[in-house]
C-alpha positions as a printed Julia matrix, in Angstrom:
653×3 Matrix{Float64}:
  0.0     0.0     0.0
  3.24    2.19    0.89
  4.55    1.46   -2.55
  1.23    2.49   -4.23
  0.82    5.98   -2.55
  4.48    6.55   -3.01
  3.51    5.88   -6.81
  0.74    8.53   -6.56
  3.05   11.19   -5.21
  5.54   10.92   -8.08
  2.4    10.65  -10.26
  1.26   13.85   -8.68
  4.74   15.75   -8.78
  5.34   14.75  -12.63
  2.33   15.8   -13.75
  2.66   19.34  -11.61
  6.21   19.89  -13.86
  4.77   18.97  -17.04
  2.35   21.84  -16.28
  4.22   24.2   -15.04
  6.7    23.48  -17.61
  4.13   23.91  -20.66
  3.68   27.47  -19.83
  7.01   28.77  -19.65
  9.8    28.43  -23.01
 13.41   27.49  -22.27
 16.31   30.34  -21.82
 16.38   32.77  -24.5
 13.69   30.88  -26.42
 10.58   33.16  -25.65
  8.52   34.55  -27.9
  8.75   38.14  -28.99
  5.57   39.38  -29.92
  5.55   43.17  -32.61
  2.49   45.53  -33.24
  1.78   46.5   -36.85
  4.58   49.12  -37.5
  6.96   48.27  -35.1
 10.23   48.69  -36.5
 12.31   45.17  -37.04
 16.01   45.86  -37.05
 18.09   43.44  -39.01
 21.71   42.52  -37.57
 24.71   41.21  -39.57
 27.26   38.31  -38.28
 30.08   37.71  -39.68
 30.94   36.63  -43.24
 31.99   32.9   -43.77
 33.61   30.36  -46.49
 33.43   26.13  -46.61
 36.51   27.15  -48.83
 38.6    29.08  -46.66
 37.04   28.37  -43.09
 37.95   32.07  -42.1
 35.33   34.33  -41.23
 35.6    38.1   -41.88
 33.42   40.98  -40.3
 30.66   42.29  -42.53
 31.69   45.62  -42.48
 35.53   44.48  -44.16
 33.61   45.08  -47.25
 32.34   48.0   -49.15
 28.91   47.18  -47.78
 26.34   50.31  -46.64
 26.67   51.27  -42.69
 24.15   51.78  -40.6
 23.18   55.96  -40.38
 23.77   55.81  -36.06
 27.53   54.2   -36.5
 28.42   50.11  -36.39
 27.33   48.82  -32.69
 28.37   45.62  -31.21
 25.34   43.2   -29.98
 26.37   41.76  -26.54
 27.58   38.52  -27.42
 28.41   35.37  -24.73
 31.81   33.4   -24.64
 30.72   30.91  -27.0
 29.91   32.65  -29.73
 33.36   35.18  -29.55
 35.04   31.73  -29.55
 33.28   30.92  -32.29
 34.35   33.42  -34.61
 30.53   35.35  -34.25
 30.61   39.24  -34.49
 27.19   40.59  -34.21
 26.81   44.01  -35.2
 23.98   46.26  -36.03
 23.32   46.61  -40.01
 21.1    49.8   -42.55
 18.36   47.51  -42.7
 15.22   48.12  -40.84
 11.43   47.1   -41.84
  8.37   48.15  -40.07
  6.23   44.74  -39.38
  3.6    43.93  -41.3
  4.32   46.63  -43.82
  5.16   45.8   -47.43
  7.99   48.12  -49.16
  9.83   48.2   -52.54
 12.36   49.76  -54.36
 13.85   51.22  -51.18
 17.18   53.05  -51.9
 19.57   51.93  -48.68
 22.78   54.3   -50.08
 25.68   54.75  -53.0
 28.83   53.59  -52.17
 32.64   55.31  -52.69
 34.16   54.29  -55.75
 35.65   51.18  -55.1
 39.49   51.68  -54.46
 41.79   49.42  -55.91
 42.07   47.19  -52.47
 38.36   47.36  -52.17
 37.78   45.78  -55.62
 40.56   43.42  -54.92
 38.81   42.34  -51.88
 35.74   41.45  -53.53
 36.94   39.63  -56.19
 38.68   37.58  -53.69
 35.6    37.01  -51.2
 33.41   36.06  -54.31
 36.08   33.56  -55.63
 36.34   32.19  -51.79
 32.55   31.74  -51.86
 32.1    33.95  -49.05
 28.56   33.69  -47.39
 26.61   36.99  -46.1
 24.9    36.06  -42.71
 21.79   37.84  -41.8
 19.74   37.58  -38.59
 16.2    38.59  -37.94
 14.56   38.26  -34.42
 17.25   35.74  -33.78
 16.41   33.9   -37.33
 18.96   33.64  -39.71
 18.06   34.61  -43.19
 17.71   31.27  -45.6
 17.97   31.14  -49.12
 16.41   28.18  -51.18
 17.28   27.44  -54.72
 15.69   24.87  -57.66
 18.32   22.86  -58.82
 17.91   19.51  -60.43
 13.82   19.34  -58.99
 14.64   19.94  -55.5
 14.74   23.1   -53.63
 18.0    23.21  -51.72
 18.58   25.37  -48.82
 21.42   27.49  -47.92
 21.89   29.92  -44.71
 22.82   33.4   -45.8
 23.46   34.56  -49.3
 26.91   34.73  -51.09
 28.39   38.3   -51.3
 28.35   37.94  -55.68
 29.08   35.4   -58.77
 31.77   35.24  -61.29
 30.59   34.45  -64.52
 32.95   34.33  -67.52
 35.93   36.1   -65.62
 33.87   38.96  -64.88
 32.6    39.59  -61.24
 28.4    40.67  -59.79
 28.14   41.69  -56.54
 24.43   41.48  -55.51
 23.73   44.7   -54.46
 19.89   44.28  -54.23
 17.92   42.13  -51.37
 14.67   40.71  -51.69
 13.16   39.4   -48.21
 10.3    37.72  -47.13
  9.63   37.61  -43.39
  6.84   34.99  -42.73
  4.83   35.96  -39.03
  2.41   34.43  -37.27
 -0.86   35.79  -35.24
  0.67   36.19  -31.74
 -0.99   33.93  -29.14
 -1.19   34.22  -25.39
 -2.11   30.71  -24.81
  0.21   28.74  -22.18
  2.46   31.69  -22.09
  2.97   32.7   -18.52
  5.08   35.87  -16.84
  8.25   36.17  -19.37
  9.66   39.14  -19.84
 12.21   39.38  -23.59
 15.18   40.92  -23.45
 15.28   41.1   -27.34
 14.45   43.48  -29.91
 11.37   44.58  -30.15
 10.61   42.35  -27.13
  7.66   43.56  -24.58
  6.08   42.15  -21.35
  4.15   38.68  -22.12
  0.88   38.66  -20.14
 -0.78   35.38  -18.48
 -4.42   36.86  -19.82
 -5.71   36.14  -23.45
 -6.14   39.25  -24.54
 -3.42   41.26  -26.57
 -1.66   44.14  -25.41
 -1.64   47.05  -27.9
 -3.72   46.0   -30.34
 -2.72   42.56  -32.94
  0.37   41.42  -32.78
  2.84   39.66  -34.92
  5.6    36.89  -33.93
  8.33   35.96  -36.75
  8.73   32.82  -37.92
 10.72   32.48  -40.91
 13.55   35.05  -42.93
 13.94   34.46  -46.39
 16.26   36.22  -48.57
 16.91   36.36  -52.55
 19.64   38.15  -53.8
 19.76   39.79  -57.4
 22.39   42.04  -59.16
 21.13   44.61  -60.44
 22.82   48.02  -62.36
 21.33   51.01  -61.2
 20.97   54.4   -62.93
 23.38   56.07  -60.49
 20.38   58.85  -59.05
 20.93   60.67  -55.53
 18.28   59.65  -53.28
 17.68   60.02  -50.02
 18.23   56.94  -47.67
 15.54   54.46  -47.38
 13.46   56.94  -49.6
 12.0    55.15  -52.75
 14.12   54.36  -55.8
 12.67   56.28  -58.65
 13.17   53.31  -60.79
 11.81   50.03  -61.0
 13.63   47.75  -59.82
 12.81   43.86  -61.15
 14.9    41.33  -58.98
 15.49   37.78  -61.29
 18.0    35.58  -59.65
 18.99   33.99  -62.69
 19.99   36.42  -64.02
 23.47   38.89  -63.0
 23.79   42.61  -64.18
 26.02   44.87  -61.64
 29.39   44.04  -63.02
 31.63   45.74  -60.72
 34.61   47.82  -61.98
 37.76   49.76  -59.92
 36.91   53.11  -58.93
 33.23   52.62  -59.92
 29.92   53.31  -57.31
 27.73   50.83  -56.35
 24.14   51.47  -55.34
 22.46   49.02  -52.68
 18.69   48.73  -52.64
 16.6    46.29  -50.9
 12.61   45.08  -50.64
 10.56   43.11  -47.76
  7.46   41.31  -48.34
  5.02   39.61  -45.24
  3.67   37.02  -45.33
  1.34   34.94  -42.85
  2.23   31.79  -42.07
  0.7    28.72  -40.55
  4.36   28.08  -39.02
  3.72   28.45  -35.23
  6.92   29.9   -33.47
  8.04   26.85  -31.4
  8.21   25.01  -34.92
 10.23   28.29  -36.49
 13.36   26.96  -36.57
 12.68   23.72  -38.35
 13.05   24.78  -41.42
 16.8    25.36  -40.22
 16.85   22.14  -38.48
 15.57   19.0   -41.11
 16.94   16.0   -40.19
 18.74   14.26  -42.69
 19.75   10.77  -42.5
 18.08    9.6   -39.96
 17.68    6.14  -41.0
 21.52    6.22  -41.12
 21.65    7.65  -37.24
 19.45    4.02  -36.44
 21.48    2.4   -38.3
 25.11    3.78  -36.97
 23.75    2.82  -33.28
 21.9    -0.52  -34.08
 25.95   -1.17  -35.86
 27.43   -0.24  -32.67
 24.79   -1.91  -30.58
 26.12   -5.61  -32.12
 30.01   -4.1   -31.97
 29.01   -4.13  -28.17
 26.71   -7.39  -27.89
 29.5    -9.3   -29.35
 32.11   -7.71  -26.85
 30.22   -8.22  -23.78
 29.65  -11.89  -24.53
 33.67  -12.34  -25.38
 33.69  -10.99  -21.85
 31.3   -12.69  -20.31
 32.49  -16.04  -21.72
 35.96  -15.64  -21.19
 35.8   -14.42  -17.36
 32.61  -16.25  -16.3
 33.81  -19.59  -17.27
 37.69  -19.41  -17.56
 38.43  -17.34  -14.87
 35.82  -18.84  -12.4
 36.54  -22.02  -12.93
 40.34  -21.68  -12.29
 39.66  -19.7    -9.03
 37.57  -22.76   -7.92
 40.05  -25.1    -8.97
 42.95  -22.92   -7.22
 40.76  -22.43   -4.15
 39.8   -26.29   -3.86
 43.38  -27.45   -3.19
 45.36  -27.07    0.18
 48.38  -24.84    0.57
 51.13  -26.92   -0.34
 49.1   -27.77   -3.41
 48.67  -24.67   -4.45
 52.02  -24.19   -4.15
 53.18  -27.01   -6.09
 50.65  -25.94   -8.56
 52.14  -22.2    -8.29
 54.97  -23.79  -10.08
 53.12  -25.51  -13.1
 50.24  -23.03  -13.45
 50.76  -20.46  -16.5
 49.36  -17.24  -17.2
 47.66  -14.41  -15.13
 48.25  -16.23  -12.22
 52.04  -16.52  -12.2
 52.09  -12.15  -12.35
 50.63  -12.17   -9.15
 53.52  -10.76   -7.43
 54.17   -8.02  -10.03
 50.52   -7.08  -11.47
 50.68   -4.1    -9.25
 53.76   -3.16  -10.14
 54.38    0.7    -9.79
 54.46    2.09  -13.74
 56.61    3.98  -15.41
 56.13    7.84  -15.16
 53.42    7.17  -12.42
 52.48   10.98  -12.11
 51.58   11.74  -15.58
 49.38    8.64  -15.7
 47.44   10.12  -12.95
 47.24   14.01  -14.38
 46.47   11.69  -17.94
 43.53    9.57  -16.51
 41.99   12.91  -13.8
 41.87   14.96  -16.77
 40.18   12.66  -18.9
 38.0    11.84  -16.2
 36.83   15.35  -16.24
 36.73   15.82  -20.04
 34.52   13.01  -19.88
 32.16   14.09  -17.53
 31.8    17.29  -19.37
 30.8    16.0   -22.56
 28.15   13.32  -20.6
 26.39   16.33  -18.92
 26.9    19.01  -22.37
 25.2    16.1   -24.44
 22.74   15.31  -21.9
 21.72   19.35  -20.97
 21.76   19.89  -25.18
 19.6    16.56  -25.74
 17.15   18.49  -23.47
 16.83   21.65  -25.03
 18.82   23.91  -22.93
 21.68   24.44  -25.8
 19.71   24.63  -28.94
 21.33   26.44  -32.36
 18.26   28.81  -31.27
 20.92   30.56  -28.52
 23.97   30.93  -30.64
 27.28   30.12  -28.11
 25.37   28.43  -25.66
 27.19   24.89  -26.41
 30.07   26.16  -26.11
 29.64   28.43  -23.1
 28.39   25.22  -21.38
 31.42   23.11  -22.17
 33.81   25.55  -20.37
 31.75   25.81  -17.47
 31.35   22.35  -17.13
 35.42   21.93  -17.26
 35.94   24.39  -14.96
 33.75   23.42  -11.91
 34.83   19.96  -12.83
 38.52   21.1   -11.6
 36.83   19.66   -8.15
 36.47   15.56   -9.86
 39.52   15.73  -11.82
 42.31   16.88   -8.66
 40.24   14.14   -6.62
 40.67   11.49   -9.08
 44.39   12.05   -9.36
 45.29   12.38   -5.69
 43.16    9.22   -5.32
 45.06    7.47   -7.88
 48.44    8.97   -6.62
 47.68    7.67   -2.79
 46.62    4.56   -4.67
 50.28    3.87   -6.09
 52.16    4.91   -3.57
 50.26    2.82   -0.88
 48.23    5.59    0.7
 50.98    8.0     0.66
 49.61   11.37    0.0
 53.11   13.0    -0.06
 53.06   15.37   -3.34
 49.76   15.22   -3.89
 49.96   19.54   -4.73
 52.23   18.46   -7.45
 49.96   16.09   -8.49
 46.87   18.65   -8.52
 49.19   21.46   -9.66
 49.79   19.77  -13.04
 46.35   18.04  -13.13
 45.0    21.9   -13.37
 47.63   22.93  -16.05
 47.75   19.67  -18.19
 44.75   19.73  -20.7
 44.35   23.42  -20.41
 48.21   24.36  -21.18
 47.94   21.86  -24.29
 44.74   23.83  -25.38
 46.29   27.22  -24.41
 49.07   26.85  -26.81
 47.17   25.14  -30.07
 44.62   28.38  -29.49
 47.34   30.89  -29.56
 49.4    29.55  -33.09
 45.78   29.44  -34.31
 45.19   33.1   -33.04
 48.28   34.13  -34.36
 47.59   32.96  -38.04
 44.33   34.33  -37.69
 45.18   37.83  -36.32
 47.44   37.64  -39.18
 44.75   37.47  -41.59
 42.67   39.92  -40.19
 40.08   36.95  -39.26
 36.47   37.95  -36.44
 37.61   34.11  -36.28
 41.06   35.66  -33.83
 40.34   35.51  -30.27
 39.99   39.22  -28.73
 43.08   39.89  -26.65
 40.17   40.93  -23.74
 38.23   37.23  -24.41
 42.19   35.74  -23.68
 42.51   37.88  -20.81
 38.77   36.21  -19.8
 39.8    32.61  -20.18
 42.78   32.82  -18.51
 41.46   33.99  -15.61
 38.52   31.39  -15.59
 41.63   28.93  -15.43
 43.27   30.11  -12.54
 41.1    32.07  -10.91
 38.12   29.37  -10.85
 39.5    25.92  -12.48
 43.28   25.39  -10.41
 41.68   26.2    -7.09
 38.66   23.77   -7.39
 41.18   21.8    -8.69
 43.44   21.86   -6.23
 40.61   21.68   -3.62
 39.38   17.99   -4.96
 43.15   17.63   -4.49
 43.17   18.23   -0.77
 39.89   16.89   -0.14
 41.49   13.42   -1.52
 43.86   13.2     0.4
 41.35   13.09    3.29
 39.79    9.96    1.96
 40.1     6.55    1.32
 41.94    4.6    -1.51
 42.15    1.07   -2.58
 44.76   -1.1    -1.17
 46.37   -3.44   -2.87
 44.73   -7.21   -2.04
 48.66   -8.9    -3.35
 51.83   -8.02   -2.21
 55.02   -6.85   -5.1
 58.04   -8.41   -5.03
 61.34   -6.3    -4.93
 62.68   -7.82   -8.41
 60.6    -7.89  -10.97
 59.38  -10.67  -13.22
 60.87  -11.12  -16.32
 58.27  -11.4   -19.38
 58.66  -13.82  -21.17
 58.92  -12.74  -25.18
 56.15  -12.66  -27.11
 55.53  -13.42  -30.97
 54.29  -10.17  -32.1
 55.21   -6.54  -30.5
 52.43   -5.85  -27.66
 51.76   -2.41  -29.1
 50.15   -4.2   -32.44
 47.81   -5.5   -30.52
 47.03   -1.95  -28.57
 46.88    0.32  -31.63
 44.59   -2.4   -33.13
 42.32   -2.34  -29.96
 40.68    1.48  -31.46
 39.28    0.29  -34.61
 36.34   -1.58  -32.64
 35.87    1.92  -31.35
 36.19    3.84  -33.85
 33.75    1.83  -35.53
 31.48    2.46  -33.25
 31.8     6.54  -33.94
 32.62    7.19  -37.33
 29.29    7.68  -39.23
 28.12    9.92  -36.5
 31.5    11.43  -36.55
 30.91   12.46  -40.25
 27.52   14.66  -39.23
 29.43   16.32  -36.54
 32.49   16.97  -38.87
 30.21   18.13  -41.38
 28.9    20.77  -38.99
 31.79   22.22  -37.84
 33.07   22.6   -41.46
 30.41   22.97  -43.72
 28.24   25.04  -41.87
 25.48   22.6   -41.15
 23.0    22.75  -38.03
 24.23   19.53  -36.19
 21.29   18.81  -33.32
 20.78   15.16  -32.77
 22.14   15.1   -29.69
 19.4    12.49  -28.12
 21.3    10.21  -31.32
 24.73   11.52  -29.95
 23.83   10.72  -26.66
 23.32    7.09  -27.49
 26.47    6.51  -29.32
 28.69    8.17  -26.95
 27.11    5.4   -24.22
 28.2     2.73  -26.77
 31.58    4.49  -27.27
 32.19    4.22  -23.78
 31.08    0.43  -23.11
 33.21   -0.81  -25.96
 36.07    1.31  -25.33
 35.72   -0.01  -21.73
 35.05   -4.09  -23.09
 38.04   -3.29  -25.29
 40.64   -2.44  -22.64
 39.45   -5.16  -20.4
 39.76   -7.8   -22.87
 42.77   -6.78  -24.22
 44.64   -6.64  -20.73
 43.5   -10.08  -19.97
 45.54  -11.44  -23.06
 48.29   -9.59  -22.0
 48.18  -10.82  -18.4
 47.5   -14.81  -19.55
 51.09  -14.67  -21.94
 52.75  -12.94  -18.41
 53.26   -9.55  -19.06
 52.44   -7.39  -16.32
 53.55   -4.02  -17.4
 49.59   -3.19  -18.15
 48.94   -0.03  -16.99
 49.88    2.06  -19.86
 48.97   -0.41  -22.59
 45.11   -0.43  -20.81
 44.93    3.35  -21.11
 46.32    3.75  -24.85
 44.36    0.0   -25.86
 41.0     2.37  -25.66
 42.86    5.73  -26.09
 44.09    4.66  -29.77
 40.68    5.35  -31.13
 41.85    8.96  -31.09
 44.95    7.88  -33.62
 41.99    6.49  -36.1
 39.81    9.99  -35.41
 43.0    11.9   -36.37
 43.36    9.43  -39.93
 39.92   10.33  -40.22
 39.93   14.15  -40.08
 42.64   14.38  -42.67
 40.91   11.65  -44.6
 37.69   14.46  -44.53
 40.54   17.05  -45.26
 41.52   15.5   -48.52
 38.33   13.91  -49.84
 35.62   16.57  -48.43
 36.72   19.38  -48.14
 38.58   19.49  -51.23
 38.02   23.48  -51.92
 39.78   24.28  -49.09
 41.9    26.87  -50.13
 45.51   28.43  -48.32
 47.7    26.86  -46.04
 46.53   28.93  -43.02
 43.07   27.32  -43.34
 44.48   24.12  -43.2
 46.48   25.37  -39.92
 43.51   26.03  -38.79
 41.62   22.95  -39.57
 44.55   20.99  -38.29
 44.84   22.55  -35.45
 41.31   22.22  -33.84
 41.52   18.15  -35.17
 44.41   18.09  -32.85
 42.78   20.12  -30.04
 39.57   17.33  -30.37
 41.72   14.75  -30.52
 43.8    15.33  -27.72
 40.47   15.13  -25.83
 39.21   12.41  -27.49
 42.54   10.14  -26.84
 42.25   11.52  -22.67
 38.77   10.77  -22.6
 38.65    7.16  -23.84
 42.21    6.24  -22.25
 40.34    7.22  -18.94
 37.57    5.13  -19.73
 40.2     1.88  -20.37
 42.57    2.46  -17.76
 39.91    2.44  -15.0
 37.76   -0.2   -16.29
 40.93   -2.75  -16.51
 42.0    -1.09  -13.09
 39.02   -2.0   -11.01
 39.14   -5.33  -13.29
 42.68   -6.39  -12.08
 42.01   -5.45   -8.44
 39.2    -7.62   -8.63
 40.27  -10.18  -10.44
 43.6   -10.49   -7.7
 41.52  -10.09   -4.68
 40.11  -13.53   -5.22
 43.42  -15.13   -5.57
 44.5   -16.21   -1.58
 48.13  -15.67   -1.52
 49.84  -15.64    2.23
């Protein structure tokens, strides 16, 4: 009866945060509702290439400024990381209010570097980004029967050697009757944004929410007429996209016009951005896991096999027999059981295996709770830098598991010894983020050199170093202390002072451990190619309930892997396993690296310049560095707790 009204209560509860839940919208996702004639300002990020991977502010070209001077838009940590430079931009529409032929201004001649610099950005394929109410501005096309869809438009066309800028925008902004249903006590901070009442009726008269930012770009040659700004265009002005007529020449003006057109739409605003965010390949997301779902089936019953039947059944054997048989049979047994006296074996370089494992311990809690916050919602593409934001939070007030983890291991080796355990933490704290530190700055440096938004601000350095040692060495170093104040596992078998010679073996043991990643890597690499392809080719990557999944499978086989590989190395007598378990599962990282510059060569073939190949390097490295701490973690400790346990039932005296 207990059970059943205990049932009722979480009944009761769940059903309380499902409605509380349906009338309020997630961070920064609110809805932000405009009155007929309320004036929509449109904001410009910053320009980008699949070509080059180098993104340039909007305002490096000869484009029109706004009348009131360029302005910033506050932007987070994860989107100056990024590369993102949100800035203010000449076009404004009033909602719900068709206009044409409006005149936006006439450029200066275009210098000699000016023209240069366009020719350049058009070969590069450089792509103008647009944002609207937090929508960026899409552009479909018809080729081949289907209507594909692009983000942004590109900044002009070369046809025949000579070079169009478009120079003449045609929007459509698609809105929606603004509803008050199950909207509760928000307040937007946004554009535009006003107070959202609980009642159902509207505040100020109708309303308007935007759903959906189209843009078509045209080149068109104006008569060059003085008008002025946003006044009407005396001529008319007929945009065709297939067709190109502003051919730009040195020293020659260029007038910029635009048009917006509204439109209702039956698009309600939670469903706004799903236009942006089709998924494609789905069927191949079921299939990548159900693939990695037997790749871990088949492991696990290896496993279970091997150490249910072969490893129980020579404990019982060895426990069945009296001491001086087991020690008569110590001399004829083979295998495991003859490194019993050197299994736990201090290893060579003992500290940096502990910084190695605590830090991966901590990148991999970071990307378990990023995935799981982002498979809820709470980092959607919706809040631009919010992904990213969240992964260096998460690192930092991780500092606290990753200097317990090594102290504990430290204390662990040295038999409960916590002398130098602030050395220990000390270089825990600096490890990762000293590798990352110095990748980011020869990235920064080609990138300042190039005049890239894609540099890191000096300030934004200034900002993430102090996050590191104001915030992440002392939580760090805390976890440290507070280790050292706890338990750690004792040995259950006793070392000998001269060590066991291994016998030699047939084939080198690191064969076997650099083999040990393909199972999983195969596990990884079809999602692997939708998250490559969003970082370089500028595609919306949020599956992260499907990422979610096969980062649990990565795990479990990396984790089967190591084991299984440590037992073979233990049943041909070779003891010296500590390294080999953390690099058996860690090796998927060499395969990840093979992979990127396989996607280098064979996908992203119009990368042009060696600095974006720096640059594309560079960040493989950075993620693979991760990667290889991560899933050596994951090995090392599984085989760990694996050995301990498999020794502790061995009765030695």
């Amino acid at each position: 009866m207990g059970s059943f009204d205990g049932f009722k209560k979480f009944l009761l509860i769940s059903c309380l945060i499902l409605e509380i839940s349906d009338g309020y919208y997630l961070p920064g996702s609110f809805p932000h509702k405009y009155n007929v004639g309320d004036q929509l300002s449109v904001k410009v990020n910053s320009l980008t290439s699949i070509d080059t991977e180098i993104p340039y502010g909007y305002y490096s070209l000869p484009f029109c400024k706004p009348l009131e001077g360029i302005k910033d838009s506050a932007e987070n940590l994860g989107e100056l990381l990024m590369g993102d430079r949100i800035e203010n931009s000449p076009y404004r529409f009033k909602m719900y209010k068709n206009e044409t032929e409006i005149f936006l201004c006439k450029s200066n001649p275009l210098s000699h570097d000016e023209y240069k610099t366009l020719k350049e950005r058009i070969d590069e394929m450089y792509q103008v980004n647009l944002n609207l109410d937090n929508l960026p501005a899409i552009r479909y096309m018809h080729r081949d029967g289907f209507y594909v869809r692009w983000t942004g438009y590109p900044v002009g066309i070369r046809v025949q050697d000579v070079y169009y800028l478009f120079n003449h925008l045609k929007f459509t902004v698609l809105v929606h009757k603004y509803e008050h249903d199950n909207v509760v006590g928000v307040v937007g901070t946004g554009d535009g944004a006003e107070l959202i009442t609980p009642s159902n009726e509207t505040v100020g008269g109708d309303g308007y929410m935007v759903v959906g930012f189209e843009v078509v770009p045209c080149s068109v040659k104006h008569d060059q007429k003085d008008v002025a700004p946003y006044g009407k265009y005396p001529s008319s002005i007929k945009c065709d996209p297939s067709s190109v007529e502003m051919a730009m020449k040195e020293n020659q003006q260029v007038t910029f016009t635009y048009e917006v057109s509204f439109v209702k739409s039956d698009i309600k605003w939670p469903s706004r951005w799903d236009a942006y965010l089709k998924m494609e390949g789905a069927k191949v997301h079921w299939f990548s896991i159900l693939n990695s779902l037997m790749v871990v089936t088949f492991l696990a019953g290896i496993v279970l096999v091997i150490f249910l039947r072969t490893i129980r059944r020579d404990l019982a054997r060895y426990e069945e027999l009296d001491k001086e048989a087991q020690a008569q049979m110590n001399e004829e047994l083979s295998g495991w059981k003859l490194v019993v006296a050197d299994v736990f074996r201090s290893p060579e370089n003992p500290g940096l295996l502990c910084v190695m494992v605590a830090d991966g311990c901590r990148i991999l809690a970071m990307a378990v709770a990023t995935i799981f916050f982002a498979a809820l919602g709470f980092m959607s593409p919706a809040t631009r830098g919010t992904l990213i934001t969240g992964m260096l939070m998460f690192y930092m007030f991780l500092g606290v598991v990753a200097g317990y983890v090594a102290v504990w291991l430290w204390r662990t080796l040295a038999a409960g010894n916590p002398r130098g355990w602030f050395s220990v933490s000390w270089r825990v704290a600096c490890f990762f983020p000293g590798i990352s530190f110095s990748i980011l700055t020869v990235l920064n440096s080609l990138l300042w050199a190039s005049k890239s938004t894609g540099a890191i601000p000096f300030t934004t350095f200034l900002v993430l170093i102090s996050l590191w040692f104001c915030i992440s060495v002392p939580l760090t170093l805390i976890g440290g202390f507070v280790s050292t104040k706890g338990r750690y596992l004792e040995y259950p078998v006793r070392t000998n002072q001269i060590p066991r010679e291994i016998p030699a073996q047939r084939f080198p043991s690191w064969i076997l451990v650099l083999g040990a990643g393909t199972l999983p890597f195969g596990t990884l690499f079809i999602e692997l190619f939708f998250i490559m392809s969003s970082i370089w080719l500028g595609r919306v990557y949020y599956v992260f309930g499907f990422l979610f999944i096969v980062f649990m499978l990565l795990v479990t086989v990396c984790a089967e892997v190591s084991l299984v590989l440590i037992y073979m190395h233990l049943c041909v007598e070779d003891w010296q396993w500590w390294w080999k378990s953390f690099f058996a599962s860690g090796s998927v990282s060499l395969y990840v690296f093979l992979y990127s510059i396989n996607y280098l060569v064979f996908d992203l073939k119009s990368l042009s310049g060696p600095v974006s190949a720096m640059v594309y390097l560079g960040y493989s490295l950075f993620m693979v560095t991760a990667m290889l701490l991560a899933t050596g973690a994951v090995g090392f400790l599984t085989s760990f707790f694996f050995v301990h346990r498999l020794f502790s039932s061995v009765k030695i005296d």
